[in-house]
PDB file of C-alpha atoms in Angstrom:
ATOM      1  CA  MET U 156      13.966  -5.597  23.948  1.00 95.00           C
ATOM      2  CA  PHE U 157      16.240  -5.402  20.930  1.00 97.00           C
ATOM      3  CA  SER U 158      16.412  -3.092  17.940  1.00 97.00           C
ATOM      4  CA  VAL U 159      18.062  -4.856  15.004  1.00 95.00           C
ATOM      5  CA  SER U 160      19.858  -3.389  12.018  1.00 93.00           C
ATOM      6  CA  ALA U 161      18.698  -3.998   8.459  1.00 91.00           C
ATOM      7  CA  ARG U 162      22.194  -3.069   7.296  1.00 80.00           C
ATOM      8  CA  MET U 163      23.869  -5.289   4.687  1.00 65.00           C
ATOM      9  CA  ARG U 164      20.408  -6.411   3.582  1.00 69.00           C
ATOM     10  CA  THR U 165      18.754  -5.390   0.330  1.00 66.00           C
ATOM     11  CA  ILE U 166      15.087  -5.465  -0.570  1.00 65.00           C
ATOM     12  CA  ARG U 167      15.916  -8.340  -2.964  1.00 67.00           C
ATOM     13  CA  ASP U 168      16.829 -10.593  -0.021  1.00 67.00           C
ATOM     14  CA  GLY U 169      13.244 -11.578   0.752  1.00 75.00           C
ATOM     15  CA  ASP U 170      11.084 -10.736   3.744  1.00 84.00           C
ATOM     16  CA  LEU U 171      12.761  -8.491   6.304  1.00 92.00           C
ATOM     17  CA  LEU U 172      11.691 -10.080   9.595  1.00 92.00           C
ATOM     18  CA  PRO U 173      13.030 -13.589   8.874  1.00 91.00           C
ATOM     19  CA  HIS U 174      16.265 -11.942   7.739  1.00 89.00           C
ATOM     20  CA  VAL U 175      16.802  -9.919  10.922  1.00 91.00           C
ATOM     21  CA  VAL U 176      15.803 -12.875  13.106  1.00 92.00           C
ATOM     22  CA  ALA U 177      18.356 -15.091  11.365  1.00 89.00           C
ATOM     23  CA  ARG U 178      21.105 -12.461  11.414  1.00 86.00           C
ATOM     24  CA  SER U 179      20.568 -11.493  15.045  1.00 90.00           C
ATOM     25  CA  GLY U 180      19.992 -14.938  16.532  1.00 91.00           C
ATOM     26  CA  LEU U 181      16.997 -13.535  18.432  1.00 95.00           C
ATOM     27  CA  ASN U 182      13.419 -14.698  18.620  1.00 95.00           C
ATOM     28  CA  LEU U 183      10.875 -12.466  16.938  1.00 95.00           C
ATOM     29  CA  ASP U 184       9.264 -11.607  20.279  1.00 96.00           C
ATOM     30  CA  GLN U 185      12.602 -10.219  21.515  1.00 97.00           C
ATOM     31  CA  ILE U 186      12.708  -7.641  18.706  1.00 97.00           C
ATOM     32  CA  ASP U 187      10.717  -4.438  19.098  1.00 97.00           C
ATOM     33  CA  SER U 188      12.097  -2.476  16.137  1.00 97.00           C
ATOM     34  CA  VAL U 189      14.319  -2.466  13.068  1.00 97.00           C
ATOM     35  CA  PHE U 190      16.517   0.377  11.862  1.00 96.00           C
ATOM     36  CA  GLY U 191      17.928   1.066   8.424  1.00 94.00           C
ATOM     37  CA  PHE U 192      17.516   3.062   5.243  1.00 95.00           C
ATOM     38  CA  LEU U 193      14.127   3.633   3.670  1.00 96.00           C
ATOM     39  CA  GLU U 194      13.886   5.845   0.579  1.00 96.00           C
ATOM     40  CA  HIS U 195      16.715   8.334   0.296  1.00 96.00           C
ATOM     41  CA  THR U 196      16.613  11.515   2.358  1.00 97.00           C
ATOM     42  CA  PRO U 197      19.417  14.038   2.964  1.00 95.00           C
ATOM     43  CA  LEU U 198      18.643  13.658   6.671  1.00 97.00           C
ATOM     44  CA  TYR U 199      20.535  10.352   6.842  1.00 95.00           C
ATOM     45  CA  GLY U 200      23.916  10.170   8.562  1.00 90.00           C
ATOM     46  CA  GLY U 201      25.974   7.538  10.345  1.00 81.00           C
ATOM     47  CA  ARG U 202      27.066   5.785   7.180  1.00 82.00           C
ATOM     48  CA  PRO U 203      26.776   6.465   3.448  1.00 83.00           C
ATOM     49  CA  TYR U 204      23.469   5.717   1.764  1.00 89.00           C
ATOM     50  CA  ALA U 205      23.930   3.045  -0.893  1.00 88.00           C
ATOM     51  CA  ALA U 206      20.492   1.494  -1.347  1.00 89.00           C
ATOM     52  CA  ARG U 207      17.119   1.095   0.284  1.00 92.00           C
ATOM     53  CA  GLU U 208      17.138  -1.619   2.975  1.00 93.00           C
ATOM     54  CA  ILE U 209      13.522  -1.518   4.223  1.00 94.00           C
ATOM     55  CA  SER U 210      10.841  -1.690   1.520  1.00 93.00           C
ATOM     56  CA  GLU U 211       7.243  -0.517   1.674  1.00 94.00           C
ATOM     57  CA  SER U 212       6.103  -4.122   2.099  1.00 93.00           C
ATOM     58  CA  ASP U 213       8.631  -4.517   4.916  1.00 94.00           C
ATOM     59  CA  VAL U 214       7.111  -1.481   6.617  1.00 96.00           C
ATOM     60  CA  GLU U 215       3.645  -3.018   6.399  1.00 96.00           C
ATOM     61  CA  SER U 216       4.961  -6.325   7.782  1.00 95.00           C
ATOM     62  CA  LEU U 217       6.679  -4.593  10.698  1.00 97.00           C
ATOM     63  CA  TYR U 218       3.491  -2.758  11.584  1.00 97.00           C
ATOM     64  CA  GLU U 219       1.415  -5.940  11.291  1.00 97.00           C
ATOM     65  CA  HIS U 220       3.758  -7.665  13.752  1.00 97.00           C
ATOM     66  CA  GLY U 221       3.739  -4.735  16.179  1.00 97.00           C
ATOM     67  CA  LYS U 222       7.329  -3.719  15.416  1.00 98.00           C
ATOM     68  CA  GLY U 223       8.583  -0.175  15.012  1.00 98.00           C
ATOM     69  CA  ILE U 224      10.963   1.494  12.594  1.00 98.00           C
ATOM     70  CA  ARG U 225      13.894   3.521  13.861  1.00 97.00           C
ATOM     71  CA  LEU U 226      14.902   6.135  11.282  1.00 98.00           C
ATOM     72  CA  PRO U 227      18.657   6.928  11.358  1.00 96.00           C
ATOM     73  CA  LEU U 228      18.318  10.659  10.652  1.00 97.00           C
ATOM     74  CA  THR U 229      21.759  11.393  12.088  1.00 95.00           C
ATOM     75  CA  ASN U 230      22.976  14.016   9.645  1.00 95.00           C
ATOM     76  CA  HIS U 231      25.076  16.652  11.386  1.00 92.00           C
ATOM     77  CA  PHE U 232      24.146  19.391   8.928  1.00 92.00           C
ATOM     78  CA  ILE U 233      20.395  19.948   8.631  1.00 94.00           C
ATOM     79  CA  GLU U 234      19.356  23.359   7.361  1.00 93.00           C
ATOM     80  CA  PRO U 235      15.871  24.764   8.102  1.00 94.00           C
ATOM     81  CA  GLU U 236      14.857  24.556   4.452  1.00 95.00           C
ATOM     82  CA  GLU U 237      15.964  20.914   4.275  1.00 95.00           C
ATOM     83  CA  TYR U 238      13.837  20.158   7.300  1.00 97.00           C
ATOM     84  CA  ARG U 239      10.831  21.793   5.643  1.00 97.00           C
ATOM     85  CA  ASP U 240      11.505  19.984   2.360  1.00 97.00           C
ATOM     86  CA  GLN U 241      11.453  16.619   4.153  1.00 98.00           C
ATOM     87  CA  ALA U 242       8.022  17.136   5.726  1.00 98.00           C
ATOM     88  CA  GLY U 243       6.534  14.489   3.452  1.00 98.00           C
ATOM     89  CA  PHE U 244       9.127  11.910   4.478  1.00 98.00           C
ATOM     90  CA  LEU U 245       8.774  12.695   8.184  1.00 98.00           C
ATOM     91  CA  SER U 246       4.983  12.607   7.998  1.00 98.00           C
ATOM     92  CA  LYS U 247       4.948   9.291   6.149  1.00 98.00           C
ATOM     93  CA  TYR U 248       6.454   7.330   9.052  1.00 98.00           C
ATOM     94  CA  HIS U 249       5.057   9.467  11.867  1.00 98.00           C
ATOM     95  CA  ARG U 250       3.267   7.126  14.250  1.00 98.00           C
ATOM     96  CA  GLU U 251       3.568   5.738  17.759  1.00 97.00           C
ATOM     97  CA  GLY U 252       6.196   3.015  17.962  1.00 97.00           C
ATOM     98  CA  ASN U 253       8.529   4.643  15.426  1.00 98.00           C
ATOM     99  CA  THR U 254      11.707   6.470  16.413  1.00 98.00           C
ATOM    100  CA  VAL U 255      13.828   9.238  14.931  1.00 98.00           C
ATOM    101  CA  ILE U 256      17.498   8.824  15.824  1.00 98.00           C
ATOM    102  CA  ALA U 257      19.220  12.221  15.821  1.00 97.00           C
ATOM    103  CA  VAL U 258      22.568  13.943  16.288  1.00 96.00           C
ATOM    104  CA  ASN U 259      21.508  17.506  15.591  1.00 95.00           C
ATOM    105  CA  ASP U 260      19.787  18.928  18.713  1.00 97.00           C
ATOM    106  CA  GLU U 261      17.861  21.627  16.855  1.00 97.00           C
ATOM    107  CA  PHE U 262      16.523  19.007  14.448  1.00 97.00           C
ATOM    108  CA  ALA U 263      15.492  16.878  17.441  1.00 98.00           C
ATOM    109  CA  ARG U 264      13.612  19.831  18.966  1.00 98.00           C
ATOM    110  CA  ARG U 265      11.757  20.474  15.724  1.00 98.00           C
ATOM    111  CA  VAL U 266      10.767  16.829  15.343  1.00 98.00           C
ATOM    112  CA  LYS U 267       9.502  16.617  18.929  1.00 98.00           C
ATOM    113  CA  ASN U 268       7.416  19.736  18.387  1.00 98.00           C
ATOM    114  CA  ASP U 269       6.066  18.957  14.911  1.00 98.00           C
ATOM    115  CA  TYR U 270       5.830  15.153  15.037  1.00 98.00           C
ATOM    116  CA  PRO U 271       5.016  14.282  18.656  1.00 98.00           C
ATOM    117  CA  ASP U 272       4.210  10.610  18.040  1.00 98.00           C
ATOM    118  CA  TYR U 273       7.847   9.818  17.254  1.00 98.00           C
ATOM    119  CA  GLU U 274      10.202   8.800  20.023  1.00 98.00           C
ATOM    120  CA  VAL U 275      13.349  10.883  19.504  1.00 98.00           C
ATOM    121  CA  GLU U 276      16.582   9.157  20.450  1.00 98.00           C
ATOM    122  CA  ALA U 277      20.078  10.624  20.796  1.00 98.00           C
ATOM    123  CA  SER U 278      22.479   8.715  18.575  1.00 96.00           C
ATOM    124  CA  ALA U 279      25.619   6.999  19.838  1.00 94.00           C
ATOM    125  CA  ILE U 280      27.446   9.398  17.513  1.00 91.00           C
ATOM    126  CA  GLN U 281      26.874  12.088  20.154  1.00 94.00           C
ATOM    127  CA  GLU U 282      29.369  10.312  22.449  1.00 94.00           C
ATOM    128  CA  ILE U 283      27.136  10.471  25.516  1.00 97.00           C
ATOM    129  CA  ASP U 284      29.545   8.581  27.763  1.00 96.00           C
ATOM    130  CA  THR U 285      29.038   9.877  31.312  1.00 98.00           C
ATOM    131  CA  ALA U 286      26.083   9.855  33.677  1.00 98.00           C
ATOM    132  CA  GLU U 287      26.052  13.664  33.572  1.00 98.00           C
ATOM    133  CA  LYS U 288      25.837  13.659  29.773  1.00 98.00           C
ATOM    134  CA  VAL U 289      23.041  11.090  29.885  1.00 98.00           C
ATOM    135  CA  LEU U 290      20.962  13.210  32.255  1.00 98.00           C
ATOM    136  CA  HIS U 291      21.577  16.336  30.199  1.00 98.00           C
ATOM    137  CA  ALA U 292      20.612  14.595  26.947  1.00 98.00           C
ATOM    138  CA  LEU U 293      17.415  13.221  28.478  1.00 98.00           C
ATOM    139  CA  GLU U 294      16.225  16.776  29.076  1.00 98.00           C
ATOM    140  CA  LEU U 295      15.665  16.906  25.299  1.00 98.00           C
ATOM    141  CA  TYR U 296      15.605  13.312  24.064  1.00 98.00           C
ATOM    142  CA  ASP U 297      13.234  10.509  24.968  1.00 98.00           C
ATOM    143  CA  SER U 298      16.125   8.037  25.023  1.00 98.00           C
ATOM    144  CA  VAL U 299      19.855   7.903  24.380  1.00 98.00           C
ATOM    145  CA  VAL U 300      22.249   5.371  22.883  1.00 97.00           C
ATOM    146  CA  LEU U 301      25.557   4.925  24.677  1.00 97.00           C
ATOM    147  CA  PRO U 302      28.712   4.554  22.559  1.00 94.00           C
ATOM    148  CA  VAL U 303      29.512   0.923  21.849  1.00 92.00           C
ATOM    149  CA  ARG U 304      32.528   0.842  24.179  1.00 91.00           C
ATOM    150  CA  CYS U 305      30.262   1.695  27.124  1.00 95.00           C
ATOM    151  CA  THR U 306      28.551  -1.703  27.065  1.00 95.00           C
ATOM    152  CA  THR U 307      31.443  -3.121  29.076  1.00 94.00           C
ATOM    153  CA  ASP U 308      31.917  -0.052  31.316  1.00 96.00           C
ATOM    154  CA  GLU U 309      30.286  -1.392  34.470  1.00 97.00           C
ATOM    155  CA  ALA U 310      31.239   1.700  36.469  1.00 98.00           C
ATOM    156  CA  LEU U 311      29.348   3.939  34.042  1.00 98.00           C
ATOM    157  CA  LEU U 312      26.346   1.608  33.919  1.00 98.00           C
ATOM    158  CA  ARG U 313      26.119   1.735  37.710  1.00 98.00           C
ATOM    159  CA  ASP U 314      26.659   5.497  37.799  1.00 98.00           C
ATOM    160  CA  ILE U 315      23.655   6.235  35.598  1.00 98.00           C
ATOM    161  CA  PRO U 316      20.685   6.699  37.972  1.00 98.00           C
ATOM    162  CA  GLU U 317      18.321   3.733  38.205  1.00 97.00           C
ATOM    163  CA  GLY U 318      15.330   5.909  37.397  1.00 96.00           C
ATOM    164  CA  VAL U 319      16.502   6.628  33.838  1.00 98.00           C
ATOM    165  CA  ARG U 320      18.143   3.348  32.860  1.00 98.00           C
ATOM    166  CA  GLU U 321      15.043   2.228  30.962  1.00 97.00           C
ATOM    167  CA  ARG U 322      15.623   5.227  28.664  1.00 98.00           C
ATOM    168  CA  VAL U 323      19.193   4.205  27.831  1.00 98.00           C
ATOM    169  CA  ARG U 324      19.982   1.918  24.892  1.00 98.00           C
ATOM    170  CA  ILE U 325      23.100  -0.261  24.937  1.00 97.00           C
ATOM    171  CA  PHE U 326      24.887  -2.054  22.099  1.00 95.00           C
ATOM    172  CA  ALA U 327      24.472  -5.816  22.222  1.00 95.00           C
ATOM    173  CA  SER U 328      27.062  -6.171  19.481  1.00 89.00           C
ATOM    174  CA  GLY U 329      29.742  -3.941  18.033  1.00 75.00           C
ATOM    175  CA  GLY U 330      31.659  -3.399  14.828  1.00 63.00           C
ATOM    176  CA  CYS U 331      34.342  -0.955  13.747  1.00 60.00           C
ATOM    177  CA  ALA U 332      33.179   1.797  16.120  1.00 57.00           C
ATOM    178  CA  ALA U 333      34.194  -0.354  19.089  1.00 59.00           C
ATOM    179  CA  SER U 334      37.886   0.259  18.450  1.00 56.00           C
ATOM    180  CA  CYS U 335      37.878   3.508  16.458  1.00 57.00           C
ATOM    181  CA  PRO U 336      40.208   6.129  17.980  1.00 57.00           C
ATOM    182  CA  SER U 337      39.021   9.046  15.823  1.00 56.00           C
ATOM    183  CA  ARG U 338      35.520   9.038  14.377  1.00 56.00           C
ATOM    184  CA  ILE U 339      36.107  11.327  11.403  1.00 52.00           C
ATOM    185  CA  CYS U 340      33.771   9.315   9.183  1.00 62.00           C
ATOM    186  CA  TYR U 341      30.462  10.618  10.492  1.00 62.00           C
ATOM    187  CA  ARG U 342      30.713  14.184   9.269  1.00 67.00           C
ATOM    188  CA  SER U 343      31.896  13.064   5.847  1.00 72.00           C
ATOM    189  CA  PHE U 344      28.968  10.632   5.642  1.00 73.00           C
ATOM    190  CA  SER U 345      26.594  13.469   6.521  1.00 78.00           C
ATOM    191  CA  LYS U 346      27.960  15.550   3.668  1.00 75.00           C
ATOM    192  CA  TYR U 347      27.906  12.601   1.265  1.00 75.00           C
ATOM    193  CA  ASN U 348      24.278  11.774   1.976  1.00 75.00           C
ATOM    194  CA  LYS U 349      23.144  15.203   0.823  1.00 79.00           C
ATOM    195  CA  GLN U 350      23.944  14.557  -2.836  1.00 80.00           C
ATOM    196  CA  LEU U 351      25.201  10.936  -2.731  1.00 77.00           C
ATOM    197  CA  SER U 352      28.636  12.118  -3.725  1.00 74.00           C
ATOM    198  CA  GLY U 353      31.802  13.410  -2.115  1.00 75.00           C
ATOM    199  CA  GLU U 354      34.752  12.162  -0.081  1.00 72.00           C
ATOM    200  CA  LEU U 355      34.205   9.387   2.473  1.00 62.00           C
ATOM    201  CA  LEU U 356      36.751   9.570   5.273  1.00 55.00           C
ATOM    202  CA  CYS U 357      37.995   6.869   7.654  1.00 60.00           C
ATOM    203  CA  SER U 358      40.605   7.206  10.386  1.00 51.00           C
ATOM    204  CA  MET U 359      41.976   3.729   9.617  1.00 59.00           C
ATOM    205  CA  GLU U 360      44.404   5.242   7.107  1.00 64.00           C
ATOM    206  CA  THR U 361      45.917   7.667   9.625  1.00 58.00           C
ATOM    207  CA  LYS U 362      45.426   5.846  12.941  1.00 59.00           C
ATOM    208  CA  PRO U 363      45.799   2.096  12.396  1.00 64.00           C
ATOM    209  CA  ARG U 364      44.024  -0.072  14.944  1.00 54.00           C
ATOM    210  CA  HIS U 365      43.185  -3.656  15.684  1.00 57.00           C
ATOM    211  CA  PHE U 366      39.788  -4.485  14.241  1.00 55.00           C
ATOM    212  CA  GLU U 367      38.106  -7.495  15.839  1.00 57.00           C
ATOM    213  CA  GLY U 368      35.165  -7.695  13.450  1.00 58.00           C
ATOM    214  CA  LYS U 369      31.766  -8.192  15.040  1.00 71.00           C
ATOM    215  CA  VAL U 370      31.867  -8.428  18.827  1.00 83.00           C
ATOM    216  CA  ILE U 371      28.983  -9.968  20.792  1.00 89.00           C
ATOM    217  CA  TYR U 372      28.657  -8.586  24.314  1.00 91.00           C
ATOM    218  CA  ASP U 373      27.621 -10.373  27.485  1.00 94.00           C
ATOM    219  CA  LEU U 374      24.507  -8.503  28.602  1.00 97.00           C
ATOM    220  CA  ARG U 375      24.031 -10.170  31.973  1.00 96.00           C
ATOM    221  CA  ILE U 376      25.398  -7.222  33.959  1.00 96.00           C
ATOM    222  CA  PRO U 377      23.434  -4.500  32.063  1.00 97.00           C
ATOM    223  CA  LYS U 378      20.245  -6.548  32.377  1.00 97.00           C
ATOM    224  CA  SER U 379      20.829  -7.133  36.101  1.00 97.00           C
ATOM    225  CA  LEU U 380      21.169  -3.357  36.527  1.00 98.00           C
ATOM    226  CA  GLY U 381      17.810  -2.687  34.909  1.00 97.00           C
ATOM    227  CA  TYR U 382      18.773  -1.842  31.323  1.00 98.00           C
ATOM    228  CA  THR U 383      16.143  -3.066  28.890  1.00 97.00           C
ATOM    229  CA  LYS U 384      16.940  -1.416  25.530  1.00 98.00           C
ATOM    230  CA  PHE U 385      19.586  -3.009  23.320  1.00 98.00           C
ATOM    231  CA  LYS U 386      20.890  -2.485  19.801  1.00 96.00           C
ATOM    232  CA  VAL U 387      22.149  -5.196  17.431  1.00 94.00           C
ATOM    233  CA  VAL U 388      24.410  -4.287  14.508  1.00 87.00           C
ATOM    234  CA  PRO U 389      25.691  -6.660  11.792  1.00 74.00           C
TER     235      PRO U 389
END
């Protein structure tokens, strides 16, 4: 099943599900969840918050169609008081079928303890790129996302034990992260999303690289090896 990004979509673009179906090229029954920004929270990371991408009516539509929401709460810097302050936000979307994507392990532990109906997934930002790291992460997380470059690493995909492959999510498409040599952006995005201000960093200025745009991956090998969770980015 595929989780599809709502990125580069605004709530003025019409209904969410037709949009993600059209952008992804998938059938609706292939999509189990959508991820993107809801109302602002300082828990967001991964990229800078610019606007809401999933509206309240979108949430209702997703639930009506049996689809989940994956909340990208990948801020590196989450203080205990911030966690407490966001109880209303976390409670609002707390239900089976929804997922919290996390980078901060202590935050992940708190969510698993306080909001047990969420699936808690380790973000690709954690750079979990060996079988040993996967097994270690799965001691805490319900699932993990491999870095985008790992989609084509057949040796790694075979090295991950068969018994946990259904808990590993793989990129079905890739963007700038596929060729980034130094991911300095994520921490700056975490800081920015606190107050929606500050410096946004990118390694492109200091380490030029070839950027291929969106890359669509051949998933025949991962599927043949028993991987069932995939992620589609714009």
